Structure formats: C-alpha cells, structure tokens
Coordinates of C-alpha atoms and ligand atoms in Angstrom, one line a residue:
M5 CA 40.5 76.6 88.1
V6 CA 40.6 80.1 86.6
D7 CA 42.9 82.8 88.0
P8 CA 42.1 86.5 88.3
F9 CA 43.7 87.1 84.8
Q10 CA 41.3 84.6 83.2
R11 CA 44.0 81.9 82.7
T12 CA 42.8 78.4 83.2
V13 CA 45.1 76.3 85.4
S14 CA 45.2 72.8 84.1
Y15 CA 48.9 71.9 84.6
L16 CA 50.5 70.9 87.9
R17 CA 54.2 70.4 88.3
V18 CA 55.3 68.5 91.4
S19 CA 58.8 68.6 92.8
V20 CA 58.9 65.2 94.6
T21 CA 62.2 65.9 96.2
D22 CA 64.7 68.7 96.5
R23 CA 67.6 66.3 96.5
C24 CA 69.7 65.4 93.5
D25 CA 72.7 63.3 92.5
F26 CA 74.0 66.2 90.5
R27 CA 74.9 69.8 91.5
C28 CA 74.5 71.7 88.2
S29 CA 76.3 75.0 88.5
Y30 CA 73.3 77.1 87.4
C31 CA 70.8 75.3 89.6
M32 CA 72.5 74.5 92.9
S33 CA 75.4 75.5 95.0
E34 CA 78.2 73.1 95.6
N35 CA 77.3 72.6 99.2
M36 CA 73.5 72.5 99.2
T37 CA 71.6 72.0 102.4
F38 CA 68.7 69.8 101.7
L39 CA 65.4 69.7 103.6
P40 CA 65.2 67.5 106.7
R41 CA 63.4 64.3 105.7
Q42 CA 60.6 64.9 108.3
D43 CA 59.5 68.0 106.4
L44 CA 58.7 66.0 103.3
L45 CA 55.3 64.9 102.4
T46 CA 54.9 61.2 102.3
L47 CA 54.2 59.7 98.8
E48 CA 50.6 59.0 100.0
E49 CA 50.2 62.7 100.9
L50 CA 51.6 63.7 97.6
E51 CA 49.1 61.4 95.9
R52 CA 46.3 62.9 97.8
L53 CA 47.2 66.4 96.8
C54 CA 47.7 65.4 93.1
A55 CA 44.2 63.7 93.2
A56 CA 42.7 66.9 94.6
F57 CA 44.2 69.0 91.8
I58 CA 43.0 66.5 89.2
A59 CA 39.5 66.7 90.7
K60 CA 39.8 70.5 90.4
G61 CA 40.7 70.3 86.7
V62 CA 44.4 69.5 86.3
R63 CA 44.8 67.5 83.1
K64 CA 48.6 67.3 82.9
L65 CA 50.9 66.5 85.6
R66 CA 54.7 66.5 85.5
L67 CA 56.9 65.0 88.2
T68 CA 60.2 66.9 88.7
G69 CA 62.6 67.9 91.4
G70 CA 65.5 67.8 92.4
E71 CA 65.9 64.6 90.7
P72 CA 62.6 62.7 90.8
L73 CA 64.1 59.3 90.3
V74 CA 66.3 59.5 93.4
R75 CA 63.3 59.7 95.7
K76 CA 62.9 56.4 97.5
N77 CA 59.9 54.3 96.1
I78 CA 59.0 57.1 93.7
M79 CA 57.7 54.5 91.3
S80 CA 54.8 53.7 93.7
L81 CA 53.6 57.3 93.2
V82 CA 54.1 57.1 89.5
R83 CA 52.0 54.0 89.4
A84 CA 49.3 55.5 91.5
L85 CA 49.1 58.6 89.3
G86 CA 49.3 56.5 86.1
R87 CA 46.1 54.9 87.1
K88 CA 44.4 58.3 86.9
I89 CA 45.2 58.7 83.2
G90 CA 41.9 58.6 81.3
S91 CA 39.9 59.5 84.4
G92 CA 40.5 63.2 84.6
L93 CA 44.2 63.2 83.9
D94 CA 45.3 63.3 80.2
E95 CA 49.1 63.0 80.7
L96 CA 51.7 62.1 83.3
T97 CA 55.2 63.2 82.4
M98 CA 58.6 63.6 84.1
T99 CA 61.6 65.8 83.9
T100 CA 64.8 64.0 84.8
N101 CA 68.5 64.3 84.6
G102 CA 68.6 60.8 83.1
S103 CA 71.1 59.3 85.5
Q104 CA 68.7 56.6 86.8
L105 CA 66.7 56.1 83.6
A106 CA 68.4 52.9 82.5
Q107 CA 66.9 51.3 85.6
F108 CA 63.4 53.0 85.5
A109 CA 62.6 53.6 81.8
E110 CA 60.6 50.4 81.2
E111 CA 58.6 50.8 84.5
L112 CA 57.8 54.4 83.7
H113 CA 56.3 53.3 80.4
D114 CA 54.5 50.4 82.1
C115 CA 52.9 53.0 84.5
G116 CA 51.5 55.0 81.6
V117 CA 54.2 57.6 81.1
R118 CA 54.7 58.3 77.4
R119 CA 56.8 61.4 77.2
I120 CA 59.7 62.5 79.3
N121 CA 62.2 65.5 79.3
V122 CA 65.8 64.7 79.8
S123 CA 68.2 67.6 80.7
L124 CA 71.4 67.5 78.8
D125 CA 73.6 70.6 78.4
T126 CA 76.6 69.2 76.6
L127 CA 77.9 66.2 74.6
S128 CA 81.4 66.4 76.1
P129 CA 81.8 63.9 79.1
E130 CA 84.4 66.3 80.7
K131 CA 82.3 69.4 80.3
F132 CA 79.3 67.4 81.6
R133 CA 81.1 66.6 84.8
Q134 CA 82.2 70.2 85.1
I135 CA 78.6 71.6 84.7
T136 CA 76.9 68.9 86.8
R137 CA 79.9 68.9 89.2
R138 CA 79.6 65.1 89.5
G139 CA 77.4 63.6 86.8
D140 CA 78.4 60.6 84.6
F141 CA 77.7 61.5 81.0
Y142 CA 77.7 57.8 79.8
K143 CA 75.1 56.9 82.4
V144 CA 72.8 59.6 81.0
M145 CA 73.4 58.3 77.5
D146 CA 72.5 54.8 78.6
G147 CA 69.4 56.2 80.2
I148 CA 68.3 57.9 77.0
D149 CA 68.9 54.7 75.1
A150 CA 66.8 52.8 77.6
A151 CA 64.0 55.3 77.4
Q152 CA 63.8 55.2 73.7
R153 CA 63.9 51.4 73.7
A154 CA 61.1 51.4 76.2
G155 CA 59.0 53.5 73.8
L156 CA 59.2 56.8 75.7
L157 CA 59.2 59.9 73.6
V158 CA 62.2 61.9 74.8
K159 CA 62.7 65.7 74.6
L160 CA 66.1 67.1 75.4
N161 CA 66.3 70.3 77.6
A162 CA 69.5 72.3 77.4
V163 CA 70.2 75.4 79.4
A164 CA 72.1 78.0 77.3
L165 CA 75.3 78.9 79.1
K166 CA 77.5 81.7 77.7
D167 CA 81.1 80.6 77.1
Q168 CA 80.3 77.1 78.4
N169 CA 78.0 75.3 75.9
S170 CA 76.7 77.9 73.5
D171 CA 79.2 76.8 70.8
E172 CA 78.0 73.2 71.2
M173 CA 74.3 74.0 70.5
P174 CA 74.4 73.1 66.8
D175 CA 75.9 69.7 67.7
L176 CA 73.4 69.1 70.4
I177 CA 70.6 69.9 68.0
R178 CA 72.0 67.5 65.4
F179 CA 72.3 64.8 68.1
A180 CA 68.8 65.3 69.4
H181 CA 67.2 65.5 66.0
G182 CA 69.3 62.6 64.7
R183 CA 67.8 60.4 67.4
G184 CA 64.3 61.5 66.8
M185 CA 64.1 63.8 69.8
D186 CA 62.7 67.3 70.0
M187 CA 65.0 69.8 71.8
T188 CA 64.3 72.9 73.9
I189 CA 66.8 75.5 74.8
I190 CA 66.2 77.4 78.1
E191 CA 67.6 80.7 79.3
T192 CA 69.1 80.7 82.8
M193 CA 66.9 82.1 85.5
P194 CA 68.2 83.9 88.6
M195 CA 66.9 81.4 91.2
G196 CA 68.7 80.6 94.4
D197 CA 72.2 81.4 95.4
V198 CA 74.8 79.6 93.3
E199 CA 78.5 80.3 93.4
E200 CA 78.9 82.1 90.1
D201 CA 77.9 85.5 88.9
R202 CA 74.8 84.8 86.7
T203 CA 75.6 87.6 84.2
D204 CA 78.8 85.6 83.3
R205 CA 76.6 82.7 82.1
Y206 CA 73.5 84.6 80.9
L207 CA 72.9 84.3 77.2
P208 CA 69.8 85.9 75.7
L209 CA 68.3 83.3 73.4
S210 CA 67.6 86.0 70.8
Q211 CA 71.4 86.2 70.4
L212 CA 71.8 82.4 70.4
R213 CA 69.1 82.2 67.7
D214 CA 71.0 84.6 65.5
E215 CA 74.1 82.4 65.8
L216 CA 72.1 79.3 65.1
E217 CA 70.7 80.9 61.9
R218 CA 74.2 80.7 60.6
H219 CA 74.0 76.9 60.8
F220 CA 70.4 76.1 60.2
T221 CA 67.3 77.3 58.3
M222 CA 64.7 77.7 61.0
T223 CA 61.0 78.2 60.3
D224 CA 58.6 79.4 63.0
T225 CA 55.7 77.0 63.7
S226 CA 52.5 77.2 65.6
Y227 CA 53.4 73.9 67.3
A228 CA 52.7 74.1 71.1
T229 CA 52.9 71.5 73.9
G230 CA 51.0 73.6 76.4
G231 CA 54.2 75.0 77.8
P232 CA 56.0 78.3 77.3
A233 CA 58.3 77.1 74.5
R234 CA 58.1 78.6 71.0
Y235 CA 59.0 76.1 68.4
V236 CA 60.8 76.3 65.0
T237 CA 61.5 73.5 62.6
V238 CA 65.0 73.0 61.5
Q239 CA 65.1 72.4 57.8
E240 CA 68.5 70.6 57.7
T241 CA 67.5 68.0 60.4
G242 CA 63.8 67.9 60.0
G243 CA 63.5 68.2 63.8
R244 CA 61.8 70.6 66.1
L245 CA 63.6 73.1 68.3
G246 CA 61.9 75.1 71.2
F247 CA 63.1 78.3 72.9
I248 CA 62.0 79.1 76.4
T249 CA 62.8 82.7 77.0
P250 CA 61.6 83.8 80.5
M251 CA 64.1 86.6 80.6
T252 CA 63.9 88.1 77.1
H253 CA 60.2 87.5 76.4
N254 CA 57.6 87.5 79.0
F255 CA 56.1 84.1 78.9
C256 CA 53.5 84.7 81.6
E257 CA 50.4 85.7 79.5
S258 CA 49.5 82.1 78.7
C259 CA 50.7 80.5 82.0
N260 CA 48.5 77.6 82.8
R261 CA 50.4 76.0 85.6
V262 CA 51.1 76.0 89.4
R263 CA 53.9 74.2 91.2
L264 CA 53.8 72.0 94.3
T265 CA 56.9 71.3 96.3
C266 CA 57.8 68.1 98.2
T267 CA 56.8 69.9 101.4
G268 CA 53.3 70.6 100.1
T269 CA 53.9 74.3 99.4
L270 CA 52.0 75.5 96.4
F271 CA 53.7 78.2 94.3
M272 CA 51.4 80.0 92.0
C273 CA 54.4 81.5 90.0
L274 CA 57.9 80.2 89.5
G275 CA 59.2 83.7 89.8
Q276 CA 57.4 85.0 92.9
S277 CA 57.5 84.1 96.5
D278 CA 53.8 84.0 97.5
A279 CA 52.8 80.4 98.3
A280 CA 50.1 78.4 100.0
D281 CA 51.0 75.8 102.7
L282 CA 48.9 72.8 101.7
R283 CA 50.7 70.4 104.1
L284 CA 49.2 72.3 106.9
V285 CA 45.8 71.9 105.4
I286 CA 46.0 68.1 104.7
R287 CA 47.5 67.4 108.1
A288 CA 44.7 69.3 109.8
S289 CA 41.8 67.7 108.0
D290 CA 40.9 64.7 105.9
D291 CA 38.0 66.6 104.4
D292 CA 38.6 67.2 100.7
D293 CA 36.3 70.2 100.6
V294 CA 38.6 72.0 103.0
L295 CA 41.5 71.2 100.7
F296 CA 39.5 72.3 97.6
A297 CA 38.8 75.6 99.3
A298 CA 42.5 76.1 100.1
I299 CA 43.4 75.4 96.5
D300 CA 40.7 77.9 95.3
D301 CA 42.1 80.5 97.6
A302 CA 45.6 80.0 96.3
I303 CA 44.5 80.1 92.6
A304 CA 42.8 83.4 93.3
R305 CA 46.2 84.8 94.3
K306 CA 48.1 83.7 91.2
P307 CA 50.1 86.8 90.1
K308 CA 50.2 88.2 86.7
G309 CA 53.9 87.4 86.1
H310 CA 57.4 87.1 87.4
D311 CA 60.0 89.9 88.1
F312 CA 63.2 88.1 87.0
L313 CA 66.1 90.4 86.6
I314 CA 69.8 89.6 86.0
E315 CA 72.1 92.5 86.6
R316 CA 75.9 92.8 86.6
N317 CA 77.5 93.2 90.1
N318 CA 74.3 92.1 91.7
R319 CA 74.7 88.5 92.8
K320 CA 71.5 88.4 94.7
P321 CA 69.0 86.0 92.9
S322 CA 65.6 87.4 92.0
V323 CA 64.0 84.5 93.8
L324 CA 65.7 83.1 96.9
R325 CA 64.7 79.5 96.5
H326 CA 66.6 77.3 94.1
M327 CA 65.0 75.8 91.0
S328 CA 65.3 72.4 92.6
V329 CA 62.9 73.4 95.3
T330 CA 60.1 74.5 93.0
G331 CA 60.9 72.1 90.2
G332 CA 62.0 73.4 86.8
Ligands
SAM22 N1 66.7 67.1 87.9 C1 65.8 67.1 86.8 C2 66.5 67.7 85.6 O1 67.6 68.2 85.7 O2 65.9 67.5 84.5 C3 64.6 67.9 87.1 C4 64.7 69.1 87.9 S1 65.6 70.5 87.1 C5 65.4 71.8 88.3 C6 64.5 70.9 85.8 C7 65.0 71.8 84.7 O3 65.3 73.1 85.3 C8 66.3 71.3 84.1 O4 66.1 71.2 82.7 C9 67.3 72.3 84.4 O5 68.3 72.4 83.4 C10 66.5 73.6 84.6 N2 67.1 74.6 85.5 C11 67.7 74.4 86.7 N3 68.1 75.6 87.2 C12 67.8 76.5 86.3 C13 68.0 77.9 86.2 N4 68.6 78.6 87.1 N5 67.6 78.6 85.0 C14 67.0 77.9 84.0 N6 66.8 76.5 84.0 C15 67.2 75.9 85.1
SF4_23 FE1 69.8 68.3 89.8 FE2 68.3 68.9 87.7 FE3 69.2 70.9 89.3 FE4 70.9 69.6 87.8 S1 69.2 70.9 87.1 S2 71.2 70.0 89.9 S3 70.1 67.6 87.7 S4 67.8 69.3 89.9

C-alpha cells in the first residue's frame, strides 16, 4: 500500500474498544459517553479486517483503545493475530494502561507478543489518581512487574503535562531506565472535548528537553522503531529516551500507518476527519476483493499531514473525536 505522497503503509493500529477503566484528564472527559455495544465489530470481524490489511502489506500491528485489555475475550483476538506472526506479520504489539497486565502478561507473551507500551505519567500514587481520575498506581506497578517477569519488553509512554508532571520527568526517566525500559515522552494533542483548557497543560517538548539537559547528558541517535519518536541516549542512565512531538515538529513526512476503530472506521490520519467505513463493506460482502478495493480507495486518500493547533481561549479541539476512539 503506497499513498499519494509515496509513503508505504505497513503499520496498522487497531482500537479494539473505546471503553476504558481510567478517565485520563487529557484523553477523556469525566462523563464519557461510550459507543453502544451493537455498533462494535465482533472480534471475528476485527480479525477479518486485520487479516486483509496483513494481506495488503501490513507488517506491524498494534492493539490499542480505549483500554484494549478491558474488551471482553480480547485474548482470543490476540491469539488469532499472534498466529499470523511469521506469515506476513512481523510484530504484534499493544499499548495499555497496565491496569490488567498482572492478569494478562503471561498470556500475551504466550500469544507471540514481545513488546508492549505501558502509559505512565507519574510515580506519585496520588497524582496518578488525579490524572487518571480513578486509576490505582499500585496495580499498574504490579502489571509492569508481571510483564517483565513474563519476558515482555516494556516501553513507558508519558504525556508531558505542564505544571502537573513535568518536574517529575527526571525521576520517571531514572525509574524506566533503572528497570531496563525505554521511555517516550509525548506532547498533548488537541483531540476531543476534555474539561480543561489544553493550553494550561500544553508543554512543548523543545522546552522540556532544555530542562532535562540540566539533569542529563543526552546524545541524539539514529535509533528508530518505525514510529514518529526521535531518540536520544541518556549518558547517566545508559537508557533510551524518545520524544514524540506532533505539535512542535511535523511528524507526518515519514508516516507509515493507518488506524482502525472498533466500529470498523479507518482513519488515514490521526489528525484529520476523513475516514472509510469498512464495517459497511464487510457486512455487505464476504468477498475479500471488495474489501481490498475499499482499502486501496482509502489509502489513496491518505492526507499529507495533520492540522493540530492549540490556542489560548479556544477550547475547541482540532479533532472532535477523542484519542480513545482512534487509538493513541
Ligand atoms: N489505554 C491505553 C493507554 O493509555 O496506554 C491505550 C490507549 S491511549 C489513547 C494511547 C496513548 O495515547 C497513551 O499513551 C495516552 O497517554 C496517549 N494519549 C491520550 N490522549 C492523548 C492526547 N490528547 N495527547 C497525546 N497523547 C494522548
Ligand atoms: Fe484510558 Fe488510555 Fe485514555 Fe487514559 S489514555 S483514559 S488509560 S484510553
């Protein structure tokens, strides 16, 4: 699959549910309305769509959400997709908030998952509850322990939040690297209505990096995971630190991915609204050629880039849907 800007699409992110056991303040509103269950694709339908994308050239697949591990029977999909590793698929990964990992880590490894991303924005249990509005920090810690014990390579993802966790970043980096985990810091993106003014929390990573230089010696590296992060090595810890800067640096030029939601909507760009309704296609026909043609059609419409903008006194998000719908 090659888009009009000559970018090869080889990476599919699948949001398997829009539901979550947390309500992170930058991601969801306190009172989220979730999709009615009848709108969701079944796990079998999700598998069929994933298989079609793999047949079309997707080599890396990440399950995300919402919280992927709260979807009922999700492990049956993980197992089915795990069987495709080595025959078309190179890698199956997951992004999770970690709350259910203690239960599922071993099974994930058994299904062929080798790397996961766990989101963690703070090491303070109280602040964790404040940011996630309901999460239990210790459960996530147990989850990370279980994942490492099971042999999963864990990367930590932290969203940089001005006046909320930025002062903690050096400690988070030392924690991650001390446990043999890479860490990636992400800028907040204006997606979906949340209660707060996003400019109050928006922290350009260029500024954060300057602050971090006071604690660490950071050297740019050419290391790349196929994602938009730019990595440095931290001399004091020996670990790797990534920066994802959708706002301050346009990360679209090398975009290799598309995103599928749990209702079968394919978004060709995280930051644009154009989408293709693949649920309609698969429910109308069992013929894979029809589905392949619909996928080709969608890829031909992949836009050049996003138009994210965070402005003071403008609480309207750039993109109306929440991150939990498209999957981060
Ligand atoms: N629930 C899982 C988790 O938290 O890892 C997977 C889904 S979550 C939407 C995926 C990632 O998106 C998380 O690392 C989260 O911090 C990030 N995220 C959510 N809303 C965001 C926003 N508005 N800007 C930047 N990152 C965001
Ligand atoms: Fe849930 Fe992940 Fe969004 Fe937090 S960031 S509310 S854990 S989907």
